[in-house]
Amino acid sequence: MRWTGLINHYREYLPVSDKTPVVTLYEGNTPLVPAESLNKITGLQVFLKYEGLNPTGSFKDRGMTMAISKAKEKGASIVMCASTGNTSASAAAYAVRGGVKCVVLIPNGNIALGKLAQAMIHQAQVIAIDGNFDDALNLVKDITANYPVELVNSLNPFRIEGQKTAAFEICDFLGDAPEFHAIPVGNAGNITAYWKGYKEYKNLGKSQTLPRMLGFQAAGAAPIVHNKIIEKPETIATAIRIGNPASWKSAVQARDESQGLIDLVTDDEILQAYRFLAETTGIFVEPASAASVAGVIKLAKAGYFKGQMSHRIVCTVTGHGLKDPKTAMKELPEPVVVKSDRKAILSLIGL
Ligand code: AN7
């Protein structure tokens, strides 16, 4: 069957009708890739939900196909979001595709270059504020509440509806829900969406079980873990540099209902997992995405998975590593430069 996007595929489980103008880049249907190197560390059967393979390189496309389609259905001509980068890249792409104007507010200096390039080349109006993501989101909430502008952050329920389809895909692929699901947590929309998806699929009889949801925040931006707003969040994982998540309550609900947890991982643990994934699995993710894997490694070392041998765990890796090549190169040496000469090359290879 030809894949034509998640709205067409999961139409019966989404709030769309024949009248909804579907704005799609054929997002979704991302692979669930086994990660053998992580099996060894955890004793579990580990899969990576490779969301970097969505059209704009992150899971945001799942929510954006819904948000922009529904905004168009309503007759909106301007959409707006605050963003640590990926939401703005996705909103910009789907907005041009749908023929609506897109305005994005970003924290000045704290978004990865690839994401900024995406928002700009797709002709969004990009406004960098002298403040962080939380400040930007407050401004966007205020403006969209008072002017004819559609909010496309994950406070928009259609975003969550689109993103829940990732849980459907996992159940369809595995034949049931996994025992555990690990996920990075920033604004907390995605953990909310997955949990909604898993619960709905079970209620529909499409799956039999529910996973424990394991959410991971960066240590310097862990409001849910500390149960208090972080005024000045800091982390190398700029995508999740968020101090007051919009979906805080529903993330706590997902954690508690699933008997899971929300924990923190340090920037060092994030970067180690980031390199480990690239070096052992062939999958290049952006730093924030490595938080799910870093968290699973941390829990494994602490004995959390003892006695769960061969249970299945899915780690959502939320965005592509190419979004943020600067962070990758910061860690790496410059390539060796030699003369254009066979002998010099052979001696370097050791042949
Ligand atoms: C790669 O783009 O918040 O917990 O404005 O880009 O649903 O917020 C991005 C978040 C994880 C966290 N991984 O997801 C934005 C933005 C990546 C991300 C998250 C984000 P949520």
Coordinates of C-alpha atoms and ligand atoms in Angstrom, one line a residue:
M1 CA 0.0 0.0 0.0
R2 CA 1.2 3.5 -0.8
W3 CA 1.7 5.7 2.3
T4 CA 0.1 9.1 1.8
G5 CA 0.5 10.5 5.3
L6 CA -0.8 9.8 8.8
I7 CA -4.2 11.5 8.4
N8 CA -5.1 9.3 5.5
H9 CA -3.8 6.2 7.2
Y10 CA -5.4 6.7 10.6
R11 CA -8.3 8.9 9.5
E12 CA -10.9 6.9 11.5
Y13 CA -9.1 7.7 14.8
L14 CA -8.6 11.4 14.1
P15 CA -11.0 14.4 14.3
V16 CA -11.1 14.9 10.6
S17 CA -13.9 14.7 8.0
D18 CA -14.3 14.7 4.2
K19 CA -14.4 18.5 4.5
T20 CA -10.9 18.7 6.1
P21 CA -8.4 20.0 3.6
V22 CA -5.5 17.6 4.3
V23 CA -2.1 19.4 4.3
T24 CA 0.5 16.6 4.2
L25 CA 4.1 15.9 3.4
Y26 CA 3.4 12.2 3.8
E27 CA 4.7 12.3 7.3
G28 CA 4.6 9.3 9.7
N29 CA 5.2 5.6 9.0
T30 CA 8.7 6.0 10.5
P31 CA 10.8 2.8 11.1
L32 CA 11.1 1.1 14.5
V33 CA 14.7 0.1 14.4
P34 CA 16.2 -2.6 16.7
A35 CA 19.2 -1.3 18.7
E36 CA 21.2 -4.4 19.5
S37 CA 24.0 -2.4 21.3
L38 CA 21.4 -1.2 23.8
N39 CA 20.0 -4.7 24.3
K40 CA 23.4 -5.6 25.8
I41 CA 23.4 -2.7 28.2
T42 CA 19.8 -3.1 29.3
G43 CA 18.9 -6.8 29.0
L44 CA 15.8 -5.6 27.2
Q45 CA 14.8 -5.7 23.6
V46 CA 15.3 -2.1 22.5
F47 CA 13.8 -0.4 19.5
L48 CA 14.3 3.2 18.3
K49 CA 11.3 5.0 16.9
Y50 CA 13.2 7.0 14.3
E51 CA 11.3 10.2 14.1
G52 CA 14.1 12.1 12.5
L53 CA 12.9 10.5 9.3
N54 CA 9.8 12.6 9.1
P55 CA 9.7 15.2 6.3
T56 CA 11.2 18.1 8.3
G57 CA 13.4 15.8 10.4
S58 CA 11.4 15.6 13.6
F59 CA 8.2 14.2 15.2
K60 CA 6.6 17.6 15.1
D61 CA 5.3 16.9 11.5
R62 CA 2.8 14.4 13.0
G63 CA 1.1 17.2 14.9
M64 CA 1.6 19.8 12.3
T65 CA -0.2 18.0 9.5
M66 CA -3.2 18.0 11.8
A67 CA -2.8 21.5 13.2
I68 CA -2.4 23.1 9.8
S69 CA -5.2 21.1 8.2
K70 CA -7.6 22.0 10.9
A71 CA -6.5 25.7 10.8
K72 CA -7.3 25.7 7.1
E73 CA -10.6 24.0 7.6
K74 CA -11.5 26.8 10.0
G75 CA -10.5 29.4 7.5
A76 CA -7.4 30.7 9.4
S77 CA -4.9 32.6 7.3
I78 CA -2.1 33.1 9.9
V79 CA -0.6 30.5 12.2
M80 CA 1.9 31.2 15.0
C81 CA 4.1 29.2 17.4
A82 CA 6.9 29.6 19.9
S83 CA 9.6 27.2 19.4
T84 CA 13.0 25.8 20.5
G85 CA 13.4 25.1 16.8
N86 CA 11.7 21.9 15.5
T87 CA 8.1 23.2 15.9
S88 CA 9.0 26.3 13.9
A89 CA 10.7 24.2 11.1
S90 CA 7.6 22.0 10.9
A91 CA 5.1 24.8 11.1
A92 CA 6.9 26.8 8.4
A93 CA 7.0 23.8 6.0
Y94 CA 3.3 22.8 6.5
A95 CA 2.2 26.5 6.3
V96 CA 3.7 27.0 2.9
R97 CA 2.3 23.7 1.8
G98 CA -1.1 24.8 3.0
G99 CA -0.8 28.4 1.8
V100 CA -1.1 30.1 5.1
K101 CA 1.2 32.7 6.7
C102 CA 3.4 31.5 9.5
V103 CA 5.0 33.5 12.3
V104 CA 7.4 32.0 14.8
L105 CA 8.9 33.3 18.0
I106 CA 12.3 31.8 19.0
P107 CA 14.7 32.4 21.9
N108 CA 17.5 34.4 20.4
G109 CA 20.7 32.5 20.0
N110 CA 19.3 29.2 21.4
I111 CA 18.1 27.3 18.5
A112 CA 20.1 24.9 16.3
L113 CA 21.2 26.3 13.0
G114 CA 19.5 23.7 10.8
K115 CA 16.1 24.5 12.4
L116 CA 16.5 28.2 11.9
A117 CA 17.5 27.5 8.2
Q118 CA 14.3 25.5 7.7
A119 CA 12.0 28.1 9.2
M120 CA 13.7 30.8 7.1
I121 CA 13.8 29.0 3.8
H122 CA 10.1 28.0 4.1
Q123 CA 9.4 31.8 4.4
A124 CA 8.1 31.9 7.9
Q125 CA 8.3 35.3 9.6
V126 CA 11.0 34.5 12.2
I127 CA 11.1 36.7 15.2
A128 CA 13.9 36.1 17.8
I129 CA 13.1 37.4 21.2
D130 CA 15.4 38.5 24.0
G131 CA 14.0 35.8 26.3
N132 CA 13.6 32.0 26.5
F133 CA 11.1 29.5 25.1
D134 CA 8.7 30.0 28.1
D135 CA 8.7 33.8 27.5
A136 CA 8.0 33.2 23.8
L137 CA 5.2 30.8 24.5
N138 CA 3.5 33.3 26.9
L139 CA 3.6 35.9 24.2
V140 CA 2.2 33.6 21.6
K141 CA -0.6 32.5 23.9
D142 CA -1.5 36.1 24.5
I143 CA -1.4 37.1 20.8
T144 CA -3.3 34.1 19.5
A145 CA -6.0 34.6 22.2
N146 CA -6.6 38.2 21.1
Y147 CA -6.1 38.2 17.4
P148 CA -7.2 36.1 14.4
V149 CA -4.1 34.0 14.5
E150 CA -4.1 30.2 15.0
L151 CA -1.9 28.8 17.8
V152 CA 0.0 25.7 16.5
N153 CA 2.0 24.8 19.6
S154 CA 1.1 21.6 21.3
L155 CA -1.5 23.4 23.4
N156 CA -3.5 23.1 20.2
P157 CA -5.3 19.7 20.8
F158 CA -5.0 18.8 17.1
R159 CA -1.2 18.6 17.6
I160 CA -1.6 15.9 20.2
E161 CA -4.1 14.1 18.0
G162 CA -1.6 13.9 15.2
Q163 CA 1.3 12.9 17.4
K164 CA -0.6 10.1 19.1
T165 CA -0.4 8.1 15.8
A166 CA 3.3 7.3 16.6
A167 CA 1.9 5.0 19.4
F168 CA -0.5 3.4 16.9
E169 CA 2.4 2.7 14.5
I170 CA 4.4 1.1 17.3
C171 CA 1.5 -1.2 18.3
D172 CA 0.8 -2.1 14.6
F173 CA 4.5 -3.0 14.1
L174 CA 5.0 -5.0 17.3
G175 CA 1.6 -6.5 17.4
D176 CA 1.0 -4.9 20.8
A177 CA 2.3 -2.1 23.0
P178 CA 5.9 -2.6 24.4
E179 CA 6.4 -3.0 28.1
F180 CA 8.2 0.3 28.3
H181 CA 8.3 3.5 26.3
A182 CA 11.1 6.1 26.9
I183 CA 10.8 9.6 25.6
P184 CA 12.5 13.0 26.0
V185 CA 10.3 15.6 27.7
G186 CA 10.4 19.3 27.0
N187 CA 7.0 21.1 26.7
A188 CA 5.5 17.6 27.5
G189 CA 3.2 17.4 24.5
N190 CA 4.7 14.3 23.1
I191 CA 4.6 12.1 26.2
T192 CA 0.9 13.3 26.5
A193 CA 0.3 12.3 22.9
Y194 CA 1.9 8.8 23.1
W195 CA 0.0 8.0 26.3
K196 CA -3.3 9.1 24.7
G197 CA -2.5 7.0 21.6
Y198 CA -1.6 3.9 23.6
K199 CA -4.8 4.2 25.7
E200 CA -7.0 4.8 22.7
Y201 CA -5.6 1.8 20.8
K202 CA -6.2 -0.5 23.8
N203 CA -9.7 0.8 24.2
L204 CA -10.4 0.1 20.6
G205 CA -9.1 -3.5 21.0
K206 CA -6.2 -2.8 18.6
S207 CA -3.7 -3.6 21.4
Q208 CA -3.9 -5.5 24.6
T209 CA -1.5 -3.9 27.0
L210 CA -0.1 -0.5 28.0
P211 CA 3.5 0.5 28.5
R212 CA 5.1 2.2 31.4
M213 CA 6.0 5.7 30.2
L214 CA 9.5 6.8 31.1
G215 CA 10.1 10.5 30.5
F216 CA 13.4 12.2 30.6
Q217 CA 14.2 15.9 31.1
A218 CA 17.6 17.6 30.9
A219 CA 19.1 18.2 34.4
G220 CA 19.2 21.9 34.0
A221 CA 15.6 22.0 32.6
A222 CA 13.7 19.5 34.8
P223 CA 10.7 21.3 36.2
I224 CA 8.5 18.2 36.4
V225 CA 11.2 16.2 38.2
H226 CA 11.7 19.0 40.7
N227 CA 8.1 19.9 40.8
K228 CA 8.8 23.6 40.3
I229 CA 9.1 26.1 37.5
I230 CA 12.7 26.6 36.4
E231 CA 13.1 30.3 35.6
K232 CA 16.4 30.0 33.7
P233 CA 16.5 26.5 32.2
E234 CA 19.9 25.5 30.7
T235 CA 21.0 22.5 28.7
I236 CA 23.0 21.6 25.6
A237 CA 19.9 20.0 24.3
T238 CA 18.3 23.3 23.3
A239 CA 15.2 21.5 22.0
I240 CA 14.2 20.7 25.5
R241 CA 15.4 23.9 27.2
I242 CA 12.0 24.5 28.7
G243 CA 11.3 25.6 32.3
N244 CA 7.5 25.6 32.4
P245 CA 6.0 22.9 30.2
A246 CA 2.6 23.6 28.7
S247 CA 1.4 20.0 29.1
W248 CA 2.9 19.6 32.6
K249 CA -0.3 18.1 34.2
S250 CA -0.9 15.6 31.5
A251 CA 2.7 14.5 31.5
V252 CA 2.4 13.8 35.3
Q253 CA -0.9 11.9 34.5
A254 CA 0.8 9.8 31.9
R255 CA 3.6 9.0 34.3
D256 CA 1.2 8.1 37.2
E257 CA -1.4 6.2 35.2
S258 CA 1.2 4.1 33.5
Q259 CA 3.2 3.5 36.7
G260 CA 6.2 5.0 35.0
L261 CA 8.5 7.8 35.9
I262 CA 9.9 11.1 34.8
D263 CA 13.6 11.5 35.7
L264 CA 16.5 13.7 34.6
V265 CA 19.7 13.1 32.7
T266 CA 22.7 15.4 32.8
D267 CA 24.2 17.0 29.6
D268 CA 27.1 14.6 29.9
E269 CA 24.8 11.6 29.9
I270 CA 22.9 13.1 27.0
L271 CA 26.1 13.6 25.0
Q272 CA 27.4 10.1 25.8
A273 CA 24.1 8.5 24.6
Y274 CA 24.2 10.8 21.5
R275 CA 27.7 9.5 20.6
F276 CA 26.8 5.9 21.5
L277 CA 23.9 5.9 19.2
A278 CA 25.9 7.4 16.3
E279 CA 28.8 5.0 16.9
T280 CA 27.0 1.8 17.5
T281 CA 23.6 1.9 15.7
G282 CA 24.2 4.1 12.7
I283 CA 21.5 6.5 13.8
F284 CA 22.3 10.2 14.2
V285 CA 19.9 12.0 16.4
E286 CA 19.9 15.5 17.8
P287 CA 21.0 15.9 21.5
A288 CA 17.5 16.3 22.9
S289 CA 16.6 13.0 21.3
A290 CA 19.4 11.2 23.0
A291 CA 17.8 12.0 26.4
S292 CA 15.4 9.0 26.0
V293 CA 18.4 6.7 25.5
A294 CA 20.5 8.3 28.2
G295 CA 17.6 7.8 30.6
V296 CA 17.3 4.2 29.7
I297 CA 21.0 3.6 30.2
K298 CA 20.8 5.4 33.5
L299 CA 17.9 3.2 34.7
A300 CA 19.6 0.0 33.5
K301 CA 22.7 0.9 35.5
A302 CA 20.6 1.5 38.6
G303 CA 18.9 -1.9 38.2
Y304 CA 15.5 -0.6 37.3
F305 CA 15.0 -3.3 34.6
K306 CA 16.2 -6.3 36.7
G307 CA 14.0 -9.3 36.2
Q308 CA 12.4 -7.7 33.0
M309 CA 14.7 -9.7 30.7
S310 CA 13.8 -9.5 27.1
H311 CA 10.9 -7.1 27.7
R312 CA 10.4 -4.6 24.9
I313 CA 11.3 -1.0 25.2
V314 CA 10.8 1.7 22.6
C315 CA 12.8 4.8 22.8
T316 CA 11.5 7.7 20.7
V317 CA 14.4 9.5 19.1
T318 CA 12.6 12.7 18.2
G319 CA 14.8 14.6 15.8
H320 CA 17.5 14.1 13.2
G321 CA 21.2 14.8 14.1
L322 CA 21.6 16.9 11.0
K323 CA 19.5 19.6 12.6
D324 CA 22.5 20.5 14.8
P325 CA 25.8 19.7 13.1
K326 CA 27.6 22.3 15.3
T327 CA 27.1 20.3 18.4
A328 CA 28.3 17.2 16.7
M329 CA 31.5 18.9 15.4
K330 CA 32.2 20.4 18.8
E331 CA 32.9 16.9 20.0
L332 CA 35.0 15.8 17.0
P333 CA 38.4 16.4 15.5
E334 CA 38.8 18.2 12.2
P335 CA 39.5 15.7 9.4
V336 CA 43.1 15.0 8.6
V337 CA 44.4 16.8 5.5
V338 CA 47.0 15.2 3.3
K339 CA 48.4 15.7 -0.2
S340 CA 46.4 14.2 -3.0
D341 CA 48.7 11.2 -3.0
R342 CA 48.1 7.4 -2.9
K343 CA 51.0 6.6 -0.7
A344 CA 50.1 9.2 1.9
I345 CA 46.6 7.8 2.1
L346 CA 47.7 4.2 2.3
S347 CA 50.0 5.0 5.1
L348 CA 47.3 6.7 7.1
I349 CA 45.0 3.7 6.7
G350 CA 47.9 1.5 7.7
L351 CA 47.9 -0.5 4.5
Ligands
AN7_1 C1 14.0 17.0 19.1 O1 10.2 22.8 18.8 O2 9.3 22.3 22.1 O3 7.9 17.3 25.3 O4 9.4 24.2 20.2 O5 12.4 19.3 19.3 O6 6.6 17.4 23.2 O7 7.9 19.4 23.9 C2 10.6 20.9 20.7 C3 10.6 19.8 21.6 C4 12.0 16.4 22.2 C5 10.3 17.7 23.4 N1 12.9 16.3 21.2 O8 9.0 17.3 23.1 C6 9.8 23.1 19.9 C7 9.9 22.1 21.0 C8 13.0 17.2 20.2 C9 12.3 18.4 20.3 C10 11.3 17.6 22.3 C11 11.4 18.6 21.4 P1 7.8 17.9 23.9

